[in-house]
Each structure stands twice: as C-alpha cells, then as structure tokens.
C-alpha cells in the first residue's frame, strides 16, 4: 500500500508539472522522457547510471546480458542516426533495457522476485524522472518569479567576506585546467552519487532486499523539496545578477572583481530564462550527502566523497553560481533531511525529533535573516559572520552527536562465570 500510494502521488506530481510546462509552451517531464525512447537523449550518462542502479537486483549473468543488450541497441541507434544525419547521442539502449526489465517483472516474475525487480526499475526511473522534473521546475521558477532577491543575499554575503568574489578570482587565476576540472566535477555530480549508491546497494541481489536507508533516498528528497524553496526565495546568483552573464538585466558588471557596495537592498526584475535556483545551493546539498554516505565506505570512497564536496564548493562559488549564504543554507538543509530520513527508517525517537526540529528552525532562521537583516549583516560583518558560521556548526555538531549515538552498538553484557563445584574425592 505504501509503494502504491507513493507511486500515485509521484504520477500526479508528474502530470501537474506536465500541465504547467505545456502552459508555457514547453514539453513537460513525461513528454521529454517519452521522446528519449526513440530520439537522442539529453544525457546518455544519466540513463546508463540509472540502468546501473537497476542492475543491483540482477545476478552477474543477468547484468552482463543487460549491459550487452544496451550497448548493442545503442550501436544500432548510432548507425541509423549517422546514416540519416540526425543528432548523435547514446543512452537509448539503457532506457530500453530498463523498460524491458519492467515488462519482464510483470510478465515473467512472481512473488518477491517481481517486487525486487520492480523496485530496481522504479529506482532507475526515479533518478531519470528527477532530472526531468528538475528541468521543468527551473522553467517554472523563471516564468513565475519575475523579481529576484539577489541584493538581499549579496548584502548578507558581506558578513561572510563575499566568498564567491574571492573564489571567482582564484578559479580565474588557475586558468583553463582548474576550470575544466571544476566543471567536470560540477556536471558529473550524479555519477559520483551513483558510485556511492552502488557500493551501498552491492548486496541487494544476494540478500533479496534493499537497505532501509541509502544515498538515493536523500538525493531524491533534496531534489523534491529544494525547488519549493526556489519558489519562495528566488535568487539567480552573482554571475547573473552582478556579472556579464546577466546581460542587460544585471545590476552591474562587478563579479568577480569588485564586491557589490553596501546599500539598502530590494527586489530586482530579471529575465524569464534564467532559473531562480540559488537558495539553497542544491549542488552543495547533494555533495554534502555524498560526503556523509561515503564515510562508511572504504578509504577510496571516503577520499572521493571529500574531494567531490570540496571541488563542488569551489565550483559553485568560483563559477559565480552561488553566494556563500547559499552554501551555508545548503549544508543545514541536507543534514536536516538526512537526519529525518534516518529517523524515519530506524523509528522516531526524542533525540531525532529534537534535531530535525532544530535543523529546520536554523534553516528557516537563516533564510529569514538573509531577507530581513541583510543590511545589518553587511554593516556588522564581524558580528553576524561568526553567528552564521556558528549556526551551521551547531547543526553539524548536533548531527554528528545524534548519529553517533544511533550507530553506537550496545556493549555485550558480561555474565559471571559459573562457579565450579569441587568434585568429591574418590575413596
């Protein structure tokens, strides 16, 4: 019943986004995904990593067959597109194999095998649908929020030392090598998440069940809730509001050389193309989730998780996509969601409820202070800067302390050894 309810709600959400996108003359997530069965996908990498997630429920022999079938179908598509001069892209084969597994589960499997295979297919399609719905959400934010609140966040960022302006100059100094590395990390964030998820789900086929909590759950919830915050707090980012990428809509061409002057902030109009996807920084939120889940893996995964988090922070700030205030909000946002999902899996207790309420309160307080105390933050940076960092640090400390108590295994009870009775002496 739970899976049926979740599926019904998800389908209704997709239909609503489809209708909203059609109202603006654009295809919605359902149409966009359906066309990729035949036409060139936007991202073949996402389709293949989604198929890889689905294959955690298969045996090694079935995985080899599925991968070979996907590659073979893609070769056929590639040759046909090359012959007719169509757009070249891979990924159709992975989508065909994923859909074929859904058909096999319904027609050829029964009982627990059917349920497990359908869960694997659902996990893959959820990842693909999440990316499509993200595109639609960004379209809706640009069309429905003509005014943005960048001057408020830029003023509040003075309390943090304008980190985006500093990181932008550092990235520019590294040249094309640094830009290409950070760009790769920024774009391929989903690939890093799937690598961590594959490690967490490596025993699904052998055990016949999914673990109670894993990275994909956190990823999907972050992507579901984040765009709702975009609608409440529309921000485009420094490279658009204060940089050359904003064109005629930019307040001034200041990023990354000159921080914006302190003045009374107010909403500003912006175009109907640029997404309002800054507050909070979901790339930071997802990279934080990757880092958290990598900590229980082998050293190579822990290193990868730490590297992806640091590089993502450098990219989000250095490319001018986010302010420092967005980064702080993204970290608090992720830790609160992660604790809530873990509490949901293990059963709610007083400590879990207290932390989730505290994290939500800190996140709300940060957004409210950026909006209503931004001028005071700019004028008193040595007061508000440490307060912002202390608020984030308190949430980090609370999360670490709470999860350590959850992960602590009870010590075995030492029972006293039975007293050995003396044997009667043989006479």
PDB file of N, CA, C and O in Angstrom, residues 82-132:
ATOM      1  N   UNK A  82      23.657   8.233 -37.733  1.00  0.00           N
ATOM      2  CA  UNK A  82      24.765   8.637 -38.597  1.00  0.00           C
ATOM      3  C   UNK A  82      24.356   8.592 -40.067  1.00  0.00           C
ATOM      4  O   UNK A  82      24.722   9.459 -40.862  1.00  0.00           O
ATOM      5  N   UNK A  83      23.548   7.595 -40.415  1.00  0.00           N
ATOM      6  CA  UNK A  83      23.128   7.448 -41.814  1.00  0.00           C
ATOM      7  C   UNK A  83      22.166   8.547 -42.243  1.00  0.00           C
ATOM      8  O   UNK A  83      22.219   9.020 -43.383  1.00  0.00           O
ATOM      9  N   UNK A  84      21.281   8.960 -41.333  1.00  0.00           N
ATOM     10  CA  UNK A  84      20.281   9.969 -41.706  1.00  0.00           C
ATOM     11  C   UNK A  84      20.700  11.372 -41.304  1.00  0.00           C
ATOM     12  O   UNK A  84      19.967  12.342 -41.563  1.00  0.00           O
ATOM     13  N   UNK A  85      21.872  11.519 -40.670  1.00  0.00           N
ATOM     14  CA  UNK A  85      22.354  12.839 -40.291  1.00  0.00           C
ATOM     15  C   UNK A  85      21.631  13.442 -39.098  1.00  0.00           C
ATOM     16  O   UNK A  85      21.550  14.677 -38.993  1.00  0.00           O
ATOM     17  N   UNK A  86      21.107  12.597 -38.209  1.00  0.00           N
ATOM     18  CA  UNK A  86      20.393  13.096 -37.030  1.00  0.00           C
ATOM     19  C   UNK A  86      21.377  13.413 -35.914  1.00  0.00           C
ATOM     20  O   UNK A  86      22.588  13.134 -36.004  1.00  0.00           O
ATOM     21  N   UNK A  87      20.855  14.009 -34.841  1.00  0.00           N
ATOM     22  CA  UNK A  87      21.693  14.347 -33.687  1.00  0.00           C
ATOM     23  C   UNK A  87      22.259  13.076 -33.063  1.00  0.00           C
ATOM     24  O   UNK A  87      21.543  12.099 -32.841  1.00  0.00           O
ATOM     25  N   UNK A  88      23.555  13.089 -32.745  1.00  0.00           N
ATOM     26  CA  UNK A  88      24.223  11.903 -32.221  1.00  0.00           C
ATOM     27  C   UNK A  88      24.248  11.956 -30.695  1.00  0.00           C
ATOM     28  O   UNK A  88      24.673  12.948 -30.101  1.00  0.00           O
ATOM     29  N   UNK A  89      23.771  10.882 -30.071  1.00  0.00           N
ATOM     30  CA  UNK A  89      23.828  10.747 -28.612  1.00  0.00           C
ATOM     31  C   UNK A  89      23.532   9.295 -28.267  1.00  0.00           C
ATOM     32  O   UNK A  89      22.824   8.594 -28.994  1.00  0.00           O
ATOM     33  N   UNK A  90      24.109   8.839 -27.173  1.00  0.00           N
ATOM     34  CA  UNK A  90      23.872   7.475 -26.714  1.00  0.00           C
ATOM     35  C   UNK A  90      22.910   7.511 -25.525  1.00  0.00           C
ATOM     36  O   UNK A  90      22.584   8.568 -24.993  1.00  0.00           O
ATOM     37  N   UNK A  91      22.450   6.321 -25.100  1.00  0.00           N
ATOM     38  CA  UNK A  91      21.596   6.234 -23.924  1.00  0.00           C
ATOM     39  C   UNK A  91      20.266   5.564 -24.165  1.00  0.00           C
ATOM     40  O   UNK A  91      19.633   5.075 -23.218  1.00  0.00           O
ATOM     41  N   UNK A  92      19.801   5.505 -25.430  1.00  0.00           N
ATOM     42  CA  UNK A  92      18.525   4.859 -25.717  1.00  0.00           C
ATOM     43  C   UNK A  92      18.537   3.389 -25.312  1.00  0.00           C
ATOM     44  O   UNK A  92      17.534   2.857 -24.814  1.00  0.00           O
ATOM     45  N   UNK A  93      19.674   2.735 -25.532  1.00  0.00           N
ATOM     46  CA  UNK A  93      19.763   1.319 -25.183  1.00  0.00           C
ATOM     47  C   UNK A  93      19.562   1.080 -23.698  1.00  0.00           C
ATOM     48  O   UNK A  93      18.878   0.129 -23.294  1.00  0.00           O
ATOM     49  N   UNK A  94      20.138   1.945 -22.857  1.00  0.00           N
ATOM     50  CA  UNK A  94      19.965   1.799 -21.411  1.00  0.00           C
ATOM     51  C   UNK A  94      18.504   1.981 -21.024  1.00  0.00           C
ATOM     52  O   UNK A  94      17.975   1.248 -20.173  1.00  0.00           O
ATOM     53  N   UNK A  95      17.820   2.943 -21.636  1.00  0.00           N
ATOM     54  CA  UNK A  95      16.400   3.149 -21.330  1.00  0.00           C
ATOM     55  C   UNK A  95      15.563   1.969 -21.801  1.00  0.00           C
ATOM     56  O   UNK A  95      14.644   1.535 -21.099  1.00  0.00           O
ATOM     57  N   UNK A  96      15.868   1.431 -22.978  1.00  0.00           N
ATOM     58  CA  UNK A  96      15.138   0.263 -23.475  1.00  0.00           C
ATOM     59  C   UNK A  96      15.302  -0.929 -22.542  1.00  0.00           C
ATOM     60  O   UNK A  96      14.331  -1.634 -22.250  1.00  0.00           O
ATOM     61  N   UNK A  97      16.508  -1.175 -22.076  1.00  0.00           N
ATOM     62  CA  UNK A  97      16.748  -2.306 -21.174  1.00  0.00           C
ATOM     63  C   UNK A  97      16.007  -2.108 -19.852  1.00  0.00           C
ATOM     64  O   UNK A  97      15.415  -3.046 -19.305  1.00  0.00           O
ATOM     65  N   UNK A  98      16.013  -0.890 -19.328  1.00  0.00           N
ATOM     66  CA  UNK A  98      15.303  -0.618 -18.072  1.00  0.00           C
ATOM     67  C   UNK A  98      13.803  -0.872 -18.228  1.00  0.00           C
ATOM     68  O   UNK A  98      13.171  -1.512 -17.376  1.00  0.00           O
ATOM     69  N   UNK A  99      13.227  -0.391 -19.339  1.00  0.00           N
ATOM     70  CA  UNK A  99      11.797  -0.623 -19.574  1.00  0.00           C
ATOM     71  C   UNK A  99      11.512  -2.104 -19.829  1.00  0.00           C
ATOM     72  O   UNK A  99      10.469  -2.625 -19.403  1.00  0.00           O
ATOM     73  N   UNK A 100      12.427  -2.799 -20.496  1.00  0.00           N
ATOM     74  CA  UNK A 100      12.242  -4.227 -20.741  1.00  0.00           C
ATOM     75  C   UNK A 100      12.228  -5.006 -19.428  1.00  0.00           C
ATOM     76  O   UNK A 100      11.457  -5.966 -19.269  1.00  0.00           O
ATOM     77  N   UNK A 101      13.063  -4.596 -18.479  1.00  0.00           N
ATOM     78  CA  UNK A 101      13.071  -5.266 -17.169  1.00  0.00           C
ATOM     79  C   UNK A 101      11.747  -5.062 -16.443  1.00  0.00           C
ATOM     80  O   UNK A 101      11.281  -5.951 -15.719  1.00  0.00           O
ATOM     81  N   UNK A 102      11.115  -3.899 -16.635  1.00  0.00           N
ATOM     82  CA  UNK A 102       9.798  -3.679 -16.035  1.00  0.00           C
ATOM     83  C   UNK A 102       8.775  -4.641 -16.633  1.00  0.00           C
ATOM     84  O   UNK A 102       7.943  -5.219 -15.917  1.00  0.00           O
ATOM     85  N   UNK A 103       8.824  -4.826 -17.958  1.00  0.00           N
ATOM     86  CA  UNK A 103       7.909  -5.762 -18.617  1.00  0.00           C
ATOM     87  C   UNK A 103       8.170  -7.191 -18.145  1.00  0.00           C
ATOM     88  O   UNK A 103       7.237  -7.958 -17.870  1.00  0.00           O
ATOM     89  N   UNK A 104       9.443  -7.572 -18.025  1.00  0.00           N
ATOM     90  CA  UNK A 104       9.795  -8.918 -17.566  1.00  0.00           C
ATOM     91  C   UNK A 104       9.304  -9.144 -16.140  1.00  0.00           C
ATOM     92  O   UNK A 104       8.803 -10.219 -15.793  1.00  0.00           O
ATOM     93  N   UNK A 105       9.437  -8.123 -15.298  1.00  0.00           N
ATOM     94  CA  UNK A 105       8.996  -8.265 -13.911  1.00  0.00           C
ATOM     95  C   UNK A 105       7.503  -8.529 -13.836  1.00  0.00           C
ATOM     96  O   UNK A 105       7.040  -9.335 -13.005  1.00  0.00           O
ATOM     97  N   UNK A 106       6.729  -7.869 -14.691  1.00  0.00           N
ATOM     98  CA  UNK A 106       5.276  -8.019 -14.645  1.00  0.00           C
ATOM     99  C   UNK A 106       4.827  -9.334 -15.270  1.00  0.00           C
ATOM    100  O   UNK A 106       3.905  -9.991 -14.776  1.00  0.00           O
ATOM    101  N   UNK A 107       5.495  -9.741 -16.355  1.00  0.00           N
ATOM    102  CA  UNK A 107       5.019 -10.909 -17.123  1.00  0.00           C
ATOM    103  C   UNK A 107       5.715 -12.211 -16.776  1.00  0.00           C
ATOM    104  O   UNK A 107       5.127 -13.288 -16.948  1.00  0.00           O
ATOM    105  N   UNK A 108       6.959 -12.147 -16.292  1.00  0.00           N
ATOM    106  CA  UNK A 108       7.743 -13.374 -16.106  1.00  0.00           C
ATOM    107  C   UNK A 108       8.176 -13.623 -14.663  1.00  0.00           C
ATOM    108  O   UNK A 108       8.791 -14.657 -14.389  1.00  0.00           O
ATOM    109  N   UNK A 109       7.928 -12.732 -13.771  1.00  0.00           N
ATOM    110  CA  UNK A 109       8.351 -12.915 -12.379  1.00  0.00           C
ATOM    111  C   UNK A 109       7.130 -12.964 -11.472  1.00  0.00           C
ATOM    112  O   UNK A 109       6.076 -12.411 -11.790  1.00  0.00           O
ATOM    113  N   UNK A 110       7.305 -13.583 -10.333  1.00  0.00           N
ATOM    114  CA  UNK A 110       6.234 -13.663  -9.344  1.00  0.00           C
ATOM    115  C   UNK A 110       6.810 -13.444  -7.956  1.00  0.00           C
ATOM    116  O   UNK A 110       8.018 -13.576  -7.742  1.00  0.00           O
ATOM    117  N   UNK A 111       5.938 -13.099  -7.028  1.00  0.00           N
ATOM    118  CA  UNK A 111       6.320 -13.014  -5.630  1.00  0.00           C
ATOM    119  C   UNK A 111       7.390 -11.986  -5.355  1.00  0.00           C
ATOM    120  O   UNK A 111       7.405 -10.888  -5.915  1.00  0.00           O
ATOM    121  N   UNK A 112       8.340 -12.376  -4.499  1.00  0.00           N
ATOM    122  CA  UNK A 112       9.388 -11.466  -4.070  1.00  0.00           C
ATOM    123  C   UNK A 112      10.317 -11.084  -5.211  1.00  0.00           C
ATOM    124  O   UNK A 112      10.834  -9.957  -5.244  1.00  0.00           O
ATOM    125  N   UNK A 113      10.545 -11.986  -6.166  1.00  0.00           N
ATOM    126  CA  UNK A 113      11.391 -11.661  -7.310  1.00  0.00           C
ATOM    127  C   UNK A 113      10.784 -10.523  -8.130  1.00  0.00           C
ATOM    128  O   UNK A 113      11.501  -9.620  -8.572  1.00  0.00           O
ATOM    129  N   UNK A 114       9.469 -10.562  -8.329  1.00  0.00           N
ATOM    130  CA  UNK A 114       8.808  -9.483  -9.065  1.00  0.00           C
ATOM    131  C   UNK A 114       8.931  -8.159  -8.321  1.00  0.00           C
ATOM    132  O   UNK A 114       9.254  -7.128  -8.921  1.00  0.00           O
ATOM    133  N   UNK A 115       8.678  -8.187  -7.011  1.00  0.00           N
ATOM    134  CA  UNK A 115       8.738  -6.963  -6.220  1.00  0.00           C
ATOM    135  C   UNK A 115      10.141  -6.360  -6.258  1.00  0.00           C
ATOM    136  O   UNK A 115      10.309  -5.147  -6.430  1.00  0.00           O
ATOM    137  N   UNK A 116      11.159  -7.212  -6.096  1.00  0.00           N
ATOM    138  CA  UNK A 116      12.533  -6.718  -6.071  1.00  0.00           C
ATOM    139  C   UNK A 116      12.919  -6.104  -7.410  1.00  0.00           C
ATOM    140  O   UNK A 116      13.536  -5.027  -7.460  1.00  0.00           O
ATOM    141  N   UNK A 117      12.557  -6.759  -8.528  1.00  0.00           N
ATOM    142  CA  UNK A 117      12.908  -6.233  -9.843  1.00  0.00           C
ATOM    143  C   UNK A 117      12.155  -4.931 -10.122  1.00  0.00           C
ATOM    144  O   UNK A 117      12.721  -3.980 -10.689  1.00  0.00           O
ATOM    145  N   UNK A 118      10.898  -4.858  -9.716  1.00  0.00           N
ATOM    146  CA  UNK A 118      10.142  -3.622  -9.911  1.00  0.00           C
ATOM    147  C   UNK A 118      10.719  -2.480  -9.075  1.00  0.00           C
ATOM    148  O   UNK A 118      10.727  -1.323  -9.506  1.00  0.00           O
ATOM    149  N   UNK A 119      11.210  -2.798  -7.892  1.00  0.00           N
ATOM    150  CA  UNK A 119      11.849  -1.760  -7.085  1.00  0.00           C
ATOM    151  C   UNK A 119      13.119  -1.254  -7.755  1.00  0.00           C
ATOM    152  O   UNK A 119      13.407  -0.059  -7.733  1.00  0.00           O
ATOM    153  N   UNK A 120      13.881  -2.173  -8.352  1.00  0.00           N
ATOM    154  CA  UNK A 120      15.088  -1.758  -9.060  1.00  0.00           C
ATOM    155  C   UNK A 120      14.758  -0.872 -10.252  1.00  0.00           C
ATOM    156  O   UNK A 120      15.405   0.165 -10.470  1.00  0.00           O
ATOM    157  N   UNK A 121      13.757  -1.266 -11.026  1.00  0.00           N
ATOM    158  CA  UNK A 121      13.334  -0.446 -12.165  1.00  0.00           C
ATOM    159  C   UNK A 121      12.820   0.906 -11.686  1.00  0.00           C
ATOM    160  O   UNK A 121      13.126   1.957 -12.262  1.00  0.00           O
ATOM    161  N   UNK A 122      12.017   0.885 -10.622  1.00  0.00           N
ATOM    162  CA  UNK A 122      11.491   2.141 -10.091  1.00  0.00           C
ATOM    163  C   UNK A 122      12.588   3.073  -9.630  1.00  0.00           C
ATOM    164  O   UNK A 122      12.505   4.296  -9.834  1.00  0.00           O
ATOM    165  N   UNK A 123      13.636   2.506  -9.017  1.00  0.00           N
ATOM    166  CA  UNK A 123      14.754   3.334  -8.574  1.00  0.00           C
ATOM    167  C   UNK A 123      15.441   4.007  -9.751  1.00  0.00           C
ATOM    168  O   UNK A 123      15.767   5.201  -9.706  1.00  0.00           O
ATOM    169  N   UNK A 124      15.640   3.252 -10.837  1.00  0.00           N
ATOM    170  CA  UNK A 124      16.279   3.818 -12.032  1.00  0.00           C
ATOM    171  C   UNK A 124      15.414   4.906 -12.659  1.00  0.00           C
ATOM    172  O   UNK A 124      15.894   5.983 -13.007  1.00  0.00           O
ATOM    173  N   UNK A 125      14.128   4.629 -12.800  1.00  0.00           N
ATOM    174  CA  UNK A 125      13.243   5.606 -13.431  1.00  0.00           C
ATOM    175  C   UNK A 125      13.050   6.840 -12.553  1.00  0.00           C
ATOM    176  O   UNK A 125      12.838   7.941 -13.061  1.00  0.00           O
ATOM    177  N   UNK A 126      13.115   6.663 -11.235  1.00  0.00           N
ATOM    178  CA  UNK A 126      13.020   7.818 -10.338  1.00  0.00           C
ATOM    179  C   UNK A 126      14.193   8.767 -10.549  1.00  0.00           C
ATOM    180  O   UNK A 126      14.025   9.985 -10.539  1.00  0.00           O
ATOM    181  N   UNK A 127      15.385   8.198 -10.732  1.00  0.00           N
ATOM    182  CA  UNK A 127      16.549   9.041 -10.949  1.00  0.00           C
ATOM    183  C   UNK A 127      16.414   9.825 -12.256  1.00  0.00           C
ATOM    184  O   UNK A 127      16.704  11.032 -12.317  1.00  0.00           O
ATOM    185  N   UNK A 128      15.937   9.147 -13.300  1.00  0.00           N
ATOM    186  CA  UNK A 128      15.746   9.822 -14.584  1.00  0.00           C
ATOM    187  C   UNK A 128      14.641  10.866 -14.485  1.00  0.00           C
ATOM    188  O   UNK A 128      14.779  12.004 -14.949  1.00  0.00           O
ATOM    189  N   UNK A 129      13.521  10.475 -13.853  1.00  0.00           N
ATOM    190  CA  UNK A 129      12.405  11.413 -13.713  1.00  0.00           C
ATOM    191  C   UNK A 129      12.792  12.611 -12.863  1.00  0.00           C
ATOM    192  O   UNK A 129      12.331  13.733 -13.107  1.00  0.00           O
ATOM    193  N   UNK A 130      13.645  12.389 -11.853  1.00  0.00           N
ATOM    194  CA  UNK A 130      14.082  13.501 -11.021  1.00  0.00           C
ATOM    195  C   UNK A 130      14.825  14.549 -11.827  1.00  0.00           C
ATOM    196  O   UNK A 130      14.650  15.753 -11.607  1.00  0.00           O
ATOM    197  N   UNK A 131      15.643  14.096 -12.766  1.00  0.00           N
ATOM    198  CA  UNK A 131      16.370  15.058 -13.611  1.00  0.00           C
ATOM    199  C   UNK A 131      15.410  15.815 -14.527  1.00  0.00           C
ATOM    200  O   UNK A 131      15.538  17.026 -14.728  1.00  0.00           O
ATOM    201  N   UNK A 132      14.423  15.101 -15.078  1.00  0.00           N
ATOM    202  CA  UNK A 132      13.459  15.758 -15.961  1.00  0.00           C
ATOM    203  C   UNK A 132      12.585  16.747 -15.205  1.00  0.00           C
ATOM    204  O   UNK A 132      12.311  17.854 -15.691  1.00  0.00           O
TER     205      UNK A 132
END
